[in-house]
Amino acid sequence: MTRMDHIALDEQARAILRGNDRGGYTVPTAGLYPYQWNWDSAFAAWGFATFDVDRAWTEIETLLSGQWEDGMVPHILFHQDDPGYFPGPGVWGTGRTPATSGISQPPVAATLARRIYETDPETGRARLRAVFPKLLAWHRWWRAHRCPTGVAAITHPWESGRDNCPDWDPGMKNVDGSNVGDYTRRDTGHVDPSMRPGKEDYDRYLAILQFGRECGWDQEVIVRDGPFLMADPAMTFILLRAHRDLAALARELGESDAELMGWAADLEAALPSIWNEDLSCYDARDLRTGEFAGVLGSGAFLAWYARVENPEMERRLMAVWNRVRFGIPSSDPAAPSFAPRRYWRGPTWPVVNSLIAMGFSGMGRDAEAERLRRETVELIEAGGFYEYFDPMDGTACGGRDFSWTAAIWLAWASPSAGRD
Ligand code: DGY
């Protein structure tokens, strides 16, 4: 790639973020995802921070404006109605202003707020001071409502952000989706249906949603009696790192870090409960039945991001990576469920690659971090700022002009990015 090429891509990436800006918040992509999504927004903020740090803080502030009284930051904020998306605010029925969904999403915000703060501490200090208590309340919510056995669990596959990963198959097969009634999907009108989750998946997603709505989004009831509850290694690694990053921000503000460091230590101590001996890796586990998913993918690769290492795990994961040509696959090509273009059942996500690379470089694994960056650059250079890619042949898939792909380009993948 010549210097001119990457400068043109930098400009395109900034234009995508500006184009997806709906005034204080960014949609992931027009059409397919027309609202503010939780972790998408945190990545968008990281991207904005490379050229407009004020706008970056605004993105985080708008995201936190949807916070519930119990501390939960929902996975979608429906700032304005859009009939092009299903299931919209009326289906979730959470009765909030702004209207929101009733589940959360991976808490990358503290980790990325730390990055944003470090780009310009002087401007960021007052903004950080204002958002810190909200981030802390959200982390406290994770601890109180999503760590029933010690590690982080999800109550809906959408909560993981990795919707239809084979990781959730053990829990999903026990969800009865036969009584959800008629509905019309909108996602398949925006992108090729063969790249999206199937009808049976959607029936079950809706059944889990309906359970939440019927119990008035009582998180205690959802965790205790809901149709789906799985321990998620990726969420655990993301939360573990987020606790530590928020603790670092607490110190920066002269606040105590003790509570956060305690939560981080507890998460770490609970990790053996999701160690799958047969895989020699951390693995998703159904908390209703104890069953492991038994399939590796990008979630397990986030171990390094949380500073968790193990030689046997490393050997297994590197073998998975070496089975594909581009990036870390969301699921192992050796698994029977592997589908290289169907949403989270195989493809590689530039945004997840950016987190995994952050993990590699934080552990001094510069060669792996650089390999992952190079492979991600090749994908974006050839295919554009798509949502995700086929890890075997590099075909661009899903939504186009995607905010988080543009954001991680600016903050991490581009040769002009300020990497750590
Ligand atoms: C969707 O609608 O596909 C989303 O991923 C749910 O968050």
mmCIF file of C-alpha atoms in Angstrom, residues 5-232:
data_model
loop_
_atom_site.group_PDB
_atom_site.id
_atom_site.type_symbol
_atom_site.label_atom_id
_atom_site.label_comp_id
_atom_site.label_asym_id
_atom_site.label_seq_id
_atom_site.Cartn_x
_atom_site.Cartn_y
_atom_site.Cartn_z
ATOM 1 C CA ASP A 5 -3.536 4.817 -0.705
ATOM 2 C CA HIS A 6 -3.627 4.820 3.047
ATOM 3 C CA ILE A 7 -4.223 8.540 3.239
ATOM 4 C CA ALA A 8 -7.223 8.060 0.927
ATOM 5 C CA LEU A 9 -8.495 5.256 3.180
ATOM 6 C CA ASP A 10 -7.995 7.451 6.252
ATOM 7 C CA GLU A 11 -10.147 10.112 4.604
ATOM 8 C CA GLN A 12 -12.782 7.586 3.633
ATOM 9 C CA ALA A 13 -12.885 6.241 7.200
ATOM 10 C CA ARG A 14 -13.387 9.731 8.650
ATOM 11 C CA ALA A 15 -16.141 10.369 6.078
ATOM 12 C CA ILE A 16 -17.901 7.138 7.142
ATOM 13 C CA LEU A 17 -17.874 8.159 10.795
ATOM 14 C CA ARG A 18 -19.164 11.620 9.924
ATOM 15 C CA GLY A 19 -21.754 10.148 7.550
ATOM 16 C CA ASN A 20 -23.043 7.736 10.213
ATOM 17 C CA ASP A 21 -23.241 10.544 12.794
ATOM 18 C CA ARG A 22 -26.898 11.208 13.628
ATOM 19 C CA GLY A 23 -26.103 14.120 15.960
ATOM 20 C CA GLY A 24 -24.253 13.087 19.115
ATOM 21 C CA TYR A 25 -24.346 9.392 18.329
ATOM 22 C CA THR A 26 -23.240 7.161 15.493
ATOM 23 C CA VAL A 27 -25.224 4.366 13.859
ATOM 24 C CA PRO A 28 -23.202 1.217 13.048
ATOM 25 C CA THR A 29 -24.349 1.418 9.407
ATOM 26 C CA ALA A 30 -27.310 3.029 7.672
ATOM 27 C CA GLY A 31 -30.235 0.684 6.995
ATOM 28 C CA LEU A 32 -29.238 -2.558 8.732
ATOM 29 C CA TYR A 33 -28.453 -0.923 12.107
ATOM 30 C CA PRO A 34 -30.188 2.478 12.319
ATOM 31 C CA TYR A 35 -29.849 3.140 16.091
ATOM 32 C CA GLN A 36 -27.090 3.576 18.656
ATOM 33 C CA TRP A 37 -25.526 0.242 19.565
ATOM 34 C CA ASN A 38 -23.510 0.007 22.757
ATOM 35 C CA TRP A 39 -20.119 -1.446 21.823
ATOM 36 C CA ASP A 40 -20.284 -0.089 18.274
ATOM 37 C CA SER A 41 -20.545 3.356 19.792
ATOM 38 C CA ALA A 42 -17.528 2.894 22.040
ATOM 39 C CA PHE A 43 -15.475 1.916 18.979
ATOM 40 C CA ALA A 44 -16.834 4.865 17.009
ATOM 41 C CA ALA A 45 -15.642 7.092 19.864
ATOM 42 C CA TRP A 46 -12.162 5.562 19.639
ATOM 43 C CA GLY A 47 -12.129 6.361 15.911
ATOM 44 C CA PHE A 48 -13.407 9.922 16.428
ATOM 45 C CA ALA A 49 -10.644 10.477 18.973
ATOM 46 C CA THR A 50 -8.082 10.322 16.141
ATOM 47 C CA PHE A 51 -9.441 13.557 14.631
ATOM 48 C CA ASP A 52 -12.086 15.065 16.928
ATOM 49 C CA VAL A 53 -11.632 14.236 20.600
ATOM 50 C CA ASP A 54 -14.561 16.388 21.669
ATOM 51 C CA ARG A 55 -16.871 14.351 19.417
ATOM 52 C CA ALA A 56 -15.373 11.154 20.855
ATOM 53 C CA TRP A 57 -16.413 12.117 24.403
ATOM 54 C CA THR A 58 -19.860 13.141 23.173
ATOM 55 C CA GLU A 59 -20.371 9.629 21.768
ATOM 56 C CA ILE A 60 -19.602 8.071 25.174
ATOM 57 C CA GLU A 61 -21.812 10.613 26.952
ATOM 58 C CA THR A 62 -24.751 9.928 24.628
ATOM 59 C CA LEU A 63 -24.341 6.186 25.131
ATOM 60 C CA LEU A 64 -24.423 6.641 28.906
ATOM 61 C CA SER A 65 -27.539 8.814 28.616
ATOM 62 C CA GLY A 66 -29.462 5.551 28.153
ATOM 63 C CA GLN A 67 -28.243 4.086 31.444
ATOM 64 C CA TRP A 68 -30.909 2.484 33.659
ATOM 65 C CA GLU A 69 -31.245 3.344 37.358
ATOM 66 C CA ASP A 70 -29.710 -0.021 38.252
ATOM 67 C CA GLY A 71 -26.562 0.871 36.253
ATOM 68 C CA MET A 72 -27.218 -1.209 33.128
ATOM 69 C CA VAL A 73 -26.176 0.412 29.851
ATOM 70 C CA PRO A 74 -28.464 -1.145 27.232
ATOM 71 C CA HIS A 75 -27.288 -2.685 24.000
ATOM 72 C CA ILE A 76 -29.467 -0.428 21.817
ATOM 73 C CA LEU A 77 -30.633 3.154 22.355
ATOM 74 C CA PHE A 78 -33.577 3.924 20.088
ATOM 75 C CA HIS A 79 -33.219 7.694 19.888
ATOM 76 C CA GLN A 80 -35.745 7.946 17.066
ATOM 77 C CA ASP A 81 -38.056 5.382 15.545
ATOM 78 C CA ASP A 82 -37.009 3.604 12.349
ATOM 79 C CA PRO A 83 -39.388 1.103 10.733
ATOM 80 C CA GLY A 84 -36.437 -0.423 8.847
ATOM 81 C CA TYR A 85 -35.268 -2.332 11.950
ATOM 82 C CA PHE A 86 -36.778 -5.279 13.763
ATOM 83 C CA PRO A 87 -37.144 -5.770 16.741
ATOM 84 C CA GLY A 88 -37.674 -2.075 17.441
ATOM 85 C CA PRO A 89 -38.553 -0.207 20.658
ATOM 86 C CA GLY A 90 -42.184 -1.378 20.734
ATOM 87 C CA VAL A 91 -41.111 -5.019 20.716
ATOM 88 C CA TRP A 92 -38.646 -4.548 23.561
ATOM 89 C CA GLY A 93 -41.224 -2.600 25.581
ATOM 90 C CA THR A 94 -38.824 -1.400 28.267
ATOM 91 C CA GLY A 95 -40.751 1.846 28.788
ATOM 92 C CA ARG A 96 -37.619 4.001 29.034
ATOM 93 C CA THR A 97 -36.725 7.445 27.746
ATOM 94 C CA PRO A 98 -34.794 7.262 25.519
ATOM 95 C CA ALA A 99 -36.327 3.943 24.476
ATOM 96 C CA THR A 100 -33.837 1.103 24.868
ATOM 97 C CA SER A 101 -33.461 -2.639 24.610
ATOM 98 C CA GLY A 102 -33.472 -4.670 27.834
ATOM 99 C CA ILE A 103 -30.053 -6.336 27.697
ATOM 100 C CA SER A 104 -26.488 -5.023 27.665
ATOM 101 C CA GLN A 105 -23.438 -5.547 25.433
ATOM 102 C CA PRO A 106 -19.674 -6.038 25.940
ATOM 103 C CA PRO A 107 -18.335 -3.275 28.209
ATOM 104 C CA VAL A 108 -15.464 -2.039 26.061
ATOM 105 C CA ALA A 109 -16.328 1.589 26.899
ATOM 106 C CA ALA A 110 -13.970 1.969 29.895
ATOM 107 C CA THR A 111 -11.039 0.475 27.977
ATOM 108 C CA LEU A 112 -11.642 2.745 24.997
ATOM 109 C CA ALA A 113 -12.379 5.777 27.208
ATOM 110 C CA ARG A 114 -8.938 5.213 28.691
ATOM 111 C CA ARG A 115 -7.445 5.281 25.163
ATOM 112 C CA ILE A 116 -9.401 8.430 24.334
ATOM 113 C CA TYR A 117 -8.362 10.081 27.585
ATOM 114 C CA GLU A 118 -4.711 9.274 26.896
ATOM 115 C CA THR A 119 -4.822 11.012 23.494
ATOM 116 C CA ASP A 120 -5.475 14.329 25.256
ATOM 117 C CA PRO A 121 -5.621 14.191 29.066
ATOM 118 C CA GLU A 122 -5.961 17.929 29.416
ATOM 119 C CA THR A 123 -9.194 18.168 27.403
ATOM 120 C CA GLY A 124 -10.384 14.798 28.651
ATOM 121 C CA ARG A 125 -10.122 15.264 32.395
ATOM 122 C CA ALA A 126 -13.421 17.052 32.984
ATOM 123 C CA ARG A 127 -15.234 14.763 30.540
ATOM 124 C CA LEU A 128 -13.752 11.699 32.220
ATOM 125 C CA ARG A 129 -14.709 12.970 35.667
ATOM 126 C CA ALA A 130 -18.316 13.310 34.497
ATOM 127 C CA VAL A 131 -18.586 9.836 32.926
ATOM 128 C CA PHE A 132 -16.549 7.939 35.531
ATOM 129 C CA PRO A 133 -19.386 7.382 38.071
ATOM 130 C CA LYS A 134 -21.646 6.106 35.282
ATOM 131 C CA LEU A 135 -19.050 3.663 34.014
ATOM 132 C CA LEU A 136 -18.456 2.512 37.587
ATOM 133 C CA ALA A 137 -22.193 1.975 38.097
ATOM 134 C CA TRP A 138 -22.318 -0.069 34.900
ATOM 135 C CA HIS A 139 -19.397 -2.235 36.044
ATOM 136 C CA ARG A 140 -21.132 -2.702 39.383
ATOM 137 C CA TRP A 141 -24.224 -3.856 37.457
ATOM 138 C CA TRP A 142 -22.172 -6.506 35.649
ATOM 139 C CA ARG A 143 -20.894 -7.731 38.956
ATOM 140 C CA ALA A 144 -24.382 -7.786 40.563
ATOM 141 C CA HIS A 145 -26.434 -9.084 37.635
ATOM 142 C CA ARG A 146 -24.235 -10.980 35.197
ATOM 143 C CA CYS A 147 -21.670 -12.872 37.263
ATOM 144 C CA PRO A 148 -23.892 -15.466 38.981
ATOM 145 C CA THR A 149 -21.137 -18.091 39.134
ATOM 146 C CA GLY A 150 -18.142 -15.722 39.191
ATOM 147 C CA VAL A 151 -17.418 -15.355 35.465
ATOM 148 C CA ALA A 152 -19.454 -13.105 33.160
ATOM 149 C CA ALA A 153 -22.618 -14.594 31.702
ATOM 150 C CA ILE A 154 -25.054 -13.537 29.002
ATOM 151 C CA THR A 155 -28.839 -13.799 29.106
ATOM 152 C CA HIS A 156 -29.325 -13.438 25.328
ATOM 153 C CA PRO A 157 -26.921 -14.196 22.449
ATOM 154 C CA TRP A 158 -27.294 -10.529 21.391
ATOM 155 C CA GLU A 159 -25.832 -9.518 24.738
ATOM 156 C CA SER A 160 -22.509 -11.087 23.696
ATOM 157 C CA GLY A 161 -22.377 -8.947 20.540
ATOM 158 C CA ARG A 162 -21.429 -12.183 18.730
ATOM 159 C CA ASP A 163 -25.019 -13.082 17.981
ATOM 160 C CA ASN A 164 -25.113 -16.493 16.353
ATOM 161 C CA CYS A 165 -21.694 -17.884 17.306
ATOM 162 C CA PRO A 166 -21.635 -21.676 17.707
ATOM 163 C CA ASP A 167 -20.597 -20.815 21.280
ATOM 164 C CA TRP A 168 -24.301 -20.337 22.071
ATOM 165 C CA ASP A 169 -25.589 -23.525 20.452
ATOM 166 C CA PRO A 170 -25.825 -25.538 23.714
ATOM 167 C CA GLY A 171 -28.042 -22.880 25.325
ATOM 168 C CA MET A 172 -30.017 -22.053 22.183
ATOM 169 C CA LYS A 173 -31.058 -25.644 21.520
ATOM 170 C CA ASN A 174 -33.017 -25.606 24.801
ATOM 171 C CA VAL A 175 -34.906 -22.392 23.990
ATOM 172 C CA ASP A 176 -38.421 -23.008 22.725
ATOM 173 C CA GLY A 177 -39.012 -20.646 19.808
ATOM 174 C CA SER A 178 -42.228 -22.254 18.628
ATOM 175 C CA ASN A 179 -44.665 -19.781 20.223
ATOM 176 C CA VAL A 180 -43.290 -16.390 19.286
ATOM 177 C CA GLY A 181 -46.070 -15.536 16.826
ATOM 178 C CA ASP A 182 -45.733 -13.892 13.420
ATOM 179 C CA TYR A 183 -43.116 -11.270 12.739
ATOM 180 C CA THR A 184 -41.279 -9.753 9.810
ATOM 181 C CA ARG A 185 -37.519 -9.569 9.837
ATOM 182 C CA ARG A 186 -35.912 -6.464 8.376
ATOM 183 C CA ASP A 187 -32.223 -7.459 8.447
ATOM 184 C CA THR A 188 -32.622 -9.821 5.486
ATOM 185 C CA GLY A 189 -33.971 -6.927 3.391
ATOM 186 C CA HIS A 190 -30.687 -5.053 3.880
ATOM 187 C CA VAL A 191 -28.087 -7.795 3.341
ATOM 188 C CA ASP A 192 -27.885 -11.234 1.727
ATOM 189 C CA PRO A 193 -30.002 -13.577 3.921
ATOM 190 C CA SER A 194 -27.400 -16.349 3.564
ATOM 191 C CA MET A 195 -25.030 -14.143 5.590
ATOM 192 C CA ARG A 196 -27.496 -13.624 8.458
ATOM 193 C CA PRO A 197 -28.691 -15.849 11.336
ATOM 194 C CA GLY A 198 -31.420 -18.312 10.342
ATOM 195 C CA LYS A 199 -35.174 -18.299 11.078
ATOM 196 C CA GLU A 200 -34.838 -20.794 13.947
ATOM 197 C CA ASP A 201 -32.242 -18.536 15.555
ATOM 198 C CA TYR A 202 -34.569 -15.544 15.246
ATOM 199 C CA ASP A 203 -37.517 -17.443 16.740
ATOM 200 C CA ARG A 204 -35.376 -18.227 19.762
ATOM 201 C CA TYR A 205 -33.964 -14.690 20.018
ATOM 202 C CA LEU A 206 -37.549 -13.461 20.185
ATOM 203 C CA ALA A 207 -38.605 -16.076 22.721
ATOM 204 C CA ILE A 208 -35.806 -14.916 25.059
ATOM 205 C CA LEU A 209 -36.761 -11.275 24.451
ATOM 206 C CA GLN A 210 -40.432 -12.017 25.196
ATOM 207 C CA PHE A 211 -39.507 -13.660 28.497
ATOM 208 C CA GLY A 212 -37.652 -10.474 29.517
ATOM 209 C CA ARG A 213 -40.530 -8.235 28.508
ATOM 210 C CA GLU A 214 -43.088 -10.386 30.299
ATOM 211 C CA CYS A 215 -41.200 -10.221 33.600
ATOM 212 C CA GLY A 216 -40.838 -6.436 33.235
ATOM 213 C CA TRP A 217 -37.102 -6.766 32.562
ATOM 214 C CA ASP A 218 -36.509 -7.929 36.114
ATOM 215 C CA GLN A 219 -32.852 -8.915 35.850
ATOM 216 C CA GLU A 220 -32.993 -11.206 38.852
ATOM 217 C CA VAL A 221 -35.824 -13.229 37.325
ATOM 218 C CA ILE A 222 -34.102 -13.309 33.916
ATOM 219 C CA VAL A 223 -30.891 -14.712 35.398
ATOM 220 C CA ARG A 224 -32.702 -17.145 37.700
ATOM 221 C CA ASP A 225 -35.474 -18.444 35.408
ATOM 222 C CA GLY A 226 -34.846 -17.120 31.891
ATOM 223 C CA PRO A 227 -34.653 -19.467 28.902
ATOM 224 C CA PHE A 228 -30.948 -18.800 28.237
ATOM 225 C CA LEU A 229 -27.915 -18.279 30.462
ATOM 226 C CA MET A 230 -24.390 -18.967 29.278
ATOM 227 C CA ALA A 231 -20.966 -18.124 30.662
ATOM 228 C CA ASP A 232 -19.034 -16.201 28.018
#
